Short mmCIF file of C-alpha atoms and ligand atoms in Angstrom, two decimals:
data_model
loop_
_atom_site.label_atom_id
_atom_site.label_comp_id
_atom_site.label_asym_id
_atom_site.label_seq_id
_atom_site.Cartn_x
_atom_site.Cartn_y
_atom_site.Cartn_z
CA MET A 1 0.39 -5.11 2.33
CA THR A 2 1.80 -8.75 1.60
CA HIS A 3 1.13 -11.36 -0.81
CA THR A 4 2.62 -14.99 -2.48
CA PRO A 5 4.68 -13.94 -5.78
CA GLY A 6 2.26 -15.75 -8.00
CA ALA A 7 -0.83 -16.13 -6.18
CA ALA A 8 -3.54 -13.80 -6.76
CA LYS A 9 -4.33 -11.23 -4.16
CA PRO A 10 -6.96 -12.34 -2.03
CA PHE A 11 -10.17 -9.84 -3.30
CA ALA A 12 -10.54 -6.69 -1.76
CA SER A 13 -10.81 -6.57 1.34
CA SER A 14 -12.16 -10.15 1.73
CA ALA A 15 -9.55 -11.27 3.81
CA ASP A 16 -9.16 -7.89 5.99
CA THR A 17 -11.06 -9.23 8.78
CA ALA A 18 -9.81 -8.09 11.58
CA ALA A 19 -11.47 -5.63 13.93
CA LYS A 20 -10.68 -2.31 13.66
CA GLU A 21 -10.63 -0.18 17.15
CA GLN A 22 -13.69 2.56 17.37
CA THR A 23 -12.93 5.81 19.27
CA LEU A 24 -15.43 8.18 20.15
CA GLU A 25 -14.46 12.01 20.72
CA VAL A 26 -15.55 14.61 22.21
CA LEU A 27 -15.25 17.70 18.95
CA ALA A 28 -16.59 19.95 21.41
CA ASP A 29 -19.83 20.71 23.56
CA GLY A 30 -22.82 18.54 22.25
CA VAL A 31 -20.82 17.26 19.21
CA TYR A 32 -19.28 14.06 18.84
CA ALA A 33 -16.83 11.73 16.27
CA LEU A 34 -16.57 7.83 15.96
CA THR A 35 -13.35 7.01 14.04
CA ALA A 36 -12.50 3.56 13.21
CA GLU A 37 -8.77 3.09 12.00
CA GLY A 38 -10.01 4.51 8.29
CA ASP A 39 -13.06 2.39 8.34
CA PRO A 40 -16.22 4.59 7.53
CA ASN A 41 -16.61 7.43 10.39
CA ILE A 42 -20.05 8.15 12.01
CA GLY A 43 -20.59 12.18 13.67
CA ALA A 44 -23.51 13.20 15.79
CA ILE A 45 -24.26 16.48 16.52
CA GLU A 46 -27.45 17.70 19.84
CA GLY A 47 -30.03 19.57 19.21
CA GLU A 48 -32.10 21.79 21.94
CA ASP A 49 -33.99 18.33 22.35
CA PHE A 50 -33.06 15.89 19.43
CA LEU A 51 -29.12 14.45 17.79
CA VAL A 52 -29.21 14.88 14.28
CA CYS A 53 -26.69 11.72 13.10
CA PHE A 54 -24.08 11.56 10.58
CA GLU A 55 -23.98 8.97 8.55
CA ALA A 56 -25.57 5.14 9.61
CA LEU A 57 -22.36 2.01 9.36
CA ALA A 58 -23.35 -0.80 7.36
CA THR A 59 -25.63 -2.76 9.43
CA PRO A 60 -28.44 -1.64 12.01
CA VAL A 61 -26.31 -3.86 14.33
CA ALA A 62 -23.23 -2.03 13.74
CA ALA A 63 -24.82 0.89 14.55
CA GLU A 64 -25.93 -0.32 18.16
CA LYS A 65 -22.60 -0.90 18.99
CA TRP A 66 -22.15 2.94 18.13
CA LEU A 67 -25.47 4.63 18.96
CA ALA A 68 -24.69 2.37 23.03
CA LYS A 69 -21.41 4.84 23.22
CA LEU A 70 -23.46 8.17 22.42
CA ARG A 71 -25.85 6.63 24.65
CA GLN A 72 -22.99 7.15 26.94
CA HIS A 73 -23.15 11.03 26.34
CA THR A 74 -27.24 11.98 25.17
CA ASP A 75 -30.48 10.20 25.54
CA LYS A 76 -32.20 12.86 22.68
CA PRO A 77 -33.98 11.26 19.95
CA VAL A 78 -32.45 10.90 16.48
CA ARG A 79 -34.54 13.74 14.58
CA TYR A 80 -32.86 13.41 11.57
CA LEU A 81 -30.56 11.24 10.44
CA VAL A 82 -28.13 13.19 7.70
CA LEU A 83 -25.98 10.54 5.23
CA SER A 84 -23.46 12.25 3.07
CA HIS A 85 -23.83 9.76 0.21
CA TYR A 86 -25.17 6.49 -0.84
CA HIS A 87 -22.47 4.60 -0.75
CA ALA A 88 -24.39 1.24 1.14
CA VAL A 89 -21.36 0.40 4.07
CA ARG A 90 -22.25 4.21 5.20
CA VAL A 91 -26.24 4.02 5.22
CA LEU A 92 -27.78 0.40 5.57
CA GLY A 93 -27.57 0.61 9.34
CA ALA A 94 -30.58 3.08 9.29
CA SER A 95 -33.08 1.64 10.62
CA ALA A 96 -31.36 1.70 14.22
CA PHE A 97 -31.29 5.01 14.81
CA GLU A 98 -35.33 5.56 14.83
CA ALA A 99 -34.82 8.89 12.93
CA GLU A 100 -37.80 10.80 11.91
CA THR A 101 -36.25 12.42 9.24
CA ILE A 102 -33.92 10.38 6.82
CA VAL A 103 -31.65 13.56 4.63
CA SER A 104 -29.99 13.56 2.01
CA HIS A 105 -28.99 15.39 -1.68
CA GLU A 106 -31.77 14.40 -4.19
CA ILE A 107 -29.33 12.52 -6.61
CA THR A 108 -28.90 10.34 -3.55
CA ARG A 109 -32.22 9.36 -3.26
CA ASP A 110 -32.26 9.09 -7.59
CA LEU A 111 -28.89 6.48 -7.09
CA VAL A 112 -30.49 4.54 -4.82
CA ALA A 113 -33.38 3.83 -6.87
CA GLU A 114 -30.37 3.64 -9.69
CA ARG A 115 -28.01 1.32 -8.49
CA GLY A 116 -28.74 0.82 -4.83
CA LYS A 117 -29.34 -3.00 -4.92
CA GLN A 118 -25.86 -3.78 -6.76
CA ASP A 119 -23.91 -1.37 -4.11
CA TRP A 120 -25.42 -3.02 -1.14
CA GLU A 121 -24.66 -6.60 -2.74
CA SER A 122 -21.14 -5.15 -4.57
CA GLU A 123 -19.35 -3.59 -1.10
CA PHE A 124 -20.64 -6.21 1.44
CA ALA A 125 -18.49 -8.40 -0.84
CA ARG A 126 -15.85 -6.79 -1.44
CA MET A 127 -15.68 -5.32 3.15
CA PRO A 128 -17.38 -8.33 4.84
CA ARG A 129 -15.53 -6.76 7.42
CA LEU A 130 -18.31 -4.05 7.78
CA ALA A 131 -21.07 -5.99 7.48
CA GLU A 132 -21.36 -7.41 10.45
CA ALA A 133 -24.80 -9.56 10.80
CA ALA A 134 -25.62 -8.74 7.42
CA ASP A 135 -28.70 -10.14 7.81
CA SER A 136 -30.43 -7.14 9.89
CA VAL A 137 -30.44 -5.38 7.42
CA PRO A 138 -34.33 -4.61 6.80
CA GLY A 139 -33.58 -3.37 3.26
CA LEU A 140 -32.03 -0.45 1.09
CA THR A 141 -32.28 3.24 2.76
CA TRP A 142 -34.65 5.59 1.14
CA PRO A 143 -34.33 9.10 1.88
CA THR A 144 -37.13 10.88 3.46
CA LEU A 145 -36.18 14.50 2.60
CA THR A 146 -34.12 15.72 0.49
CA PHE A 147 -32.79 18.92 -1.55
CA ALA A 148 -30.81 20.26 -4.32
CA ASP A 149 -28.79 22.96 -2.45
CA ARG A 150 -28.54 23.65 1.06
CA LEU A 151 -30.82 22.84 4.15
CA THR A 152 -30.19 24.35 7.29
CA ILE A 153 -30.98 22.82 10.78
CA ASP A 154 -32.14 24.89 13.77
CA LEU A 155 -31.21 22.92 16.29
CA GLY A 156 -33.02 25.11 19.11
CA GLY A 157 -31.94 27.33 22.04
CA ASP A 158 -28.86 28.88 21.48
CA ARG A 159 -27.23 25.92 19.56
CA GLY A 160 -27.19 27.80 16.52
CA ASP A 161 -27.26 26.10 12.99
CA LEU A 162 -26.35 22.50 11.01
CA VAL A 163 -25.84 23.83 7.46
CA LEU A 164 -25.72 20.83 5.15
CA GLN A 165 -24.34 21.98 1.49
CA TYR A 166 -24.63 20.16 -1.79
CA HIS A 167 -20.67 21.03 -3.67
CA GLY A 168 -21.15 19.54 -6.98
CA ARG A 169 -20.34 16.49 -8.25
CA GLY A 170 -17.24 14.72 -5.82
CA HIS A 171 -16.73 10.75 -3.92
CA THR A 172 -20.20 10.78 -5.74
CA GLU A 173 -22.58 12.41 -7.72
CA GLY A 174 -25.04 13.50 -4.41
CA ASP A 175 -22.32 14.22 -1.46
CA ILE A 176 -22.87 16.75 1.18
CA THR A 177 -21.12 17.87 3.94
CA ALA A 178 -21.94 18.78 7.19
CA TRP A 179 -20.76 22.48 8.63
CA LEU A 180 -21.39 23.75 12.55
CA PRO A 181 -21.10 27.45 11.82
CA ARG A 182 -20.28 27.94 15.67
CA GLN A 183 -18.33 25.57 16.51
CA ARG A 184 -16.10 25.74 13.28
CA ILE A 185 -17.09 21.68 11.91
CA LEU A 186 -17.05 20.30 9.48
CA PHE A 187 -18.37 16.60 8.92
CA ALA A 188 -17.33 15.52 5.03
CA GLY A 189 -18.51 12.29 4.73
CA ASP A 190 -15.75 10.69 1.80
CA LEU A 191 -16.05 14.26 0.01
CA VAL A 192 -12.28 15.27 1.03
CA ALA A 193 -10.24 17.76 -1.18
CA ILE A 194 -6.77 18.14 0.32
CA GLU A 195 -3.53 18.79 -0.81
CA GLN A 196 -2.92 14.86 -1.13
CA THR A 197 -5.60 13.39 -2.70
CA ARG A 198 -4.87 16.28 -5.28
CA GLY A 199 -1.81 14.29 -5.76
CA PHE A 200 -2.97 11.33 -5.98
CA LEU A 201 -5.69 12.45 -8.41
CA GLN A 202 -3.07 14.30 -10.42
CA ALA A 203 -0.53 11.04 -10.51
CA MET A 204 -3.15 9.09 -11.21
CA ILE A 205 -4.52 11.54 -14.78
CA ARG A 206 -0.87 11.50 -15.67
CA GLU A 207 -0.10 8.09 -15.76
CA VAL A 208 -3.77 6.55 -17.28
CA GLY A 209 -4.45 9.13 -20.12
CA GLY A 210 -0.73 8.58 -20.22
CA VAL A 211 -0.86 4.47 -21.06
CA GLN A 212 -4.26 5.17 -23.09
CA GLN A 213 -2.39 7.71 -25.11
CA ARG A 214 -0.53 5.30 -26.50
CA GLY A 215 -2.71 2.77 -27.22
CA GLY A 216 -1.68 0.34 -23.79
CA THR A 217 -4.04 -2.23 -21.47
CA LEU A 218 -5.62 -1.34 -18.87
CA LYS A 219 -3.74 -3.76 -16.78
CA GLU A 220 -0.92 -1.37 -17.97
CA ALA A 221 -2.05 1.52 -16.58
CA PHE A 222 -2.96 -0.25 -13.42
CA GLU A 223 0.67 -1.31 -12.58
CA ALA A 224 2.26 2.25 -14.23
CA THR A 225 -0.18 3.80 -11.67
CA HIS A 226 0.52 1.63 -8.88
CA ALA A 227 4.18 2.02 -9.21
CA ALA A 228 3.80 5.87 -8.90
CA LEU A 229 1.39 6.30 -6.54
CA VAL A 230 2.53 3.23 -3.61
CA ASP A 231 5.92 4.53 -2.35
CA ASP A 232 3.60 7.66 -0.92
CA TYR A 233 0.02 6.65 -0.97
CA GLY A 234 0.38 2.78 -0.29
CA HIS A 235 -0.01 2.84 3.52
CA TRP A 236 -3.56 4.33 2.62
CA PRO A 237 -6.05 2.36 4.47
CA ILE A 238 -7.85 -0.16 1.46
CA PHE A 239 -4.99 1.05 -1.25
CA GLU A 240 -4.70 -2.19 -2.73
CA HIS A 241 -8.16 -2.77 -2.51
CA CYS A 242 -9.84 0.37 -4.26
CA LEU A 243 -6.87 1.45 -6.62
CA PRO A 244 -8.28 -1.56 -9.37
CA PHE A 245 -11.35 0.47 -9.00
CA ASP A 246 -10.09 3.99 -9.29
CA VAL A 247 -8.04 2.91 -12.32
CA SER A 248 -11.00 1.30 -14.02
CA ARG A 249 -13.04 3.87 -13.35
CA LEU A 250 -10.43 7.11 -14.11
CA TRP A 251 -9.77 4.73 -17.43
CA ASP A 252 -13.70 5.07 -18.35
CA GLU A 253 -12.95 8.46 -17.56
CA LEU A 254 -11.06 8.82 -19.92
CA SER A 255 -12.69 7.03 -23.03
CA GLY A 256 -15.97 9.61 -22.41
CA ILE A 257 -18.42 7.64 -20.13
CA GLU A 258 -19.34 10.56 -18.42
CA ARG A 259 -21.12 8.90 -15.78
CA PRO A 260 -20.12 5.30 -13.52
CA VAL A 261 -21.26 2.63 -14.78
CA ILE A 262 -23.02 0.70 -12.45
CA TRP A 263 -20.25 -1.56 -10.28
CA THR A 264 -22.05 -5.08 -9.43
CA ALA A 265 -20.81 -7.44 -7.22
CA GLU A 266 -19.98 -9.69 -10.73
CA ARG A 267 -17.94 -6.53 -12.27
CA ASP A 268 -15.68 -6.30 -8.81
CA GLN A 269 -14.82 -9.46 -9.49
CA GLU A 270 -13.93 -9.43 -13.23
CA VAL A 271 -11.95 -5.76 -12.88
CA TRP A 272 -9.73 -7.34 -9.82
CA ALA A 273 -8.85 -10.75 -12.04
CA GLN A 274 -7.99 -8.84 -14.78
CA LEU A 275 -6.43 -6.55 -12.89
CA GLN A 276 -5.36 -7.69 -9.63
CA GLY A 277 -4.82 -11.56 -10.09
ZN1 ZN B 301 -18.18 6.76 -0.52
#
């Protein structure tokens, strides 16, 4: 990402309005994924006479476009809509699915109640590209079925099981994965634990922790972390967008703030101005 020296970078992804190309992939018989060059992805799994959908995109209008692609492959009704975690750009399109049951982890339901509205406002301000027809969102998305550890959905016929599993705190406090044991396919939402992610986190902890221990400022921690990461990770989608928020949260965590404070649209702007401005 380039910017003019001396000029403030546009807030988060607010200036990135170019549409991403969406690709529907058939991963196995009756198993589908829609990817979009790093934008939130989404999945669907065919049961014997129903569908399980995984994630819901940011708005009903955006979700309807995905459903139109999916409907070229199957017309089964959506019985379950599974939400991997509560982030507005992945859940607020839920109404388009007309699902019988909306499933999430029980902590995710608590997070909707505690900070769902603020998350909606801050994420839509960060990523207007994703908030297509933002006023088509009818309200917060509430799960109607929650679980604590594991929930197995029998897909019927000879289609096997879909296993929803909680792994502890990760990307949020309530992330779950969806695993198809027969096809060995995992839908992981925003929860990934690969070597690259570990390297990213270790460098962040080293840089932010180092600056904090010597009594430096949050801005210094951001600059040190940016310098340490940009060569290896600067090409990641929304790297520049996320890093100020990543550093701010880690700074809080290393200061003893156990649970993330609520990201409001106002706080988003303050952190951005302080670190990227
Ligand atoms: Zn997320």
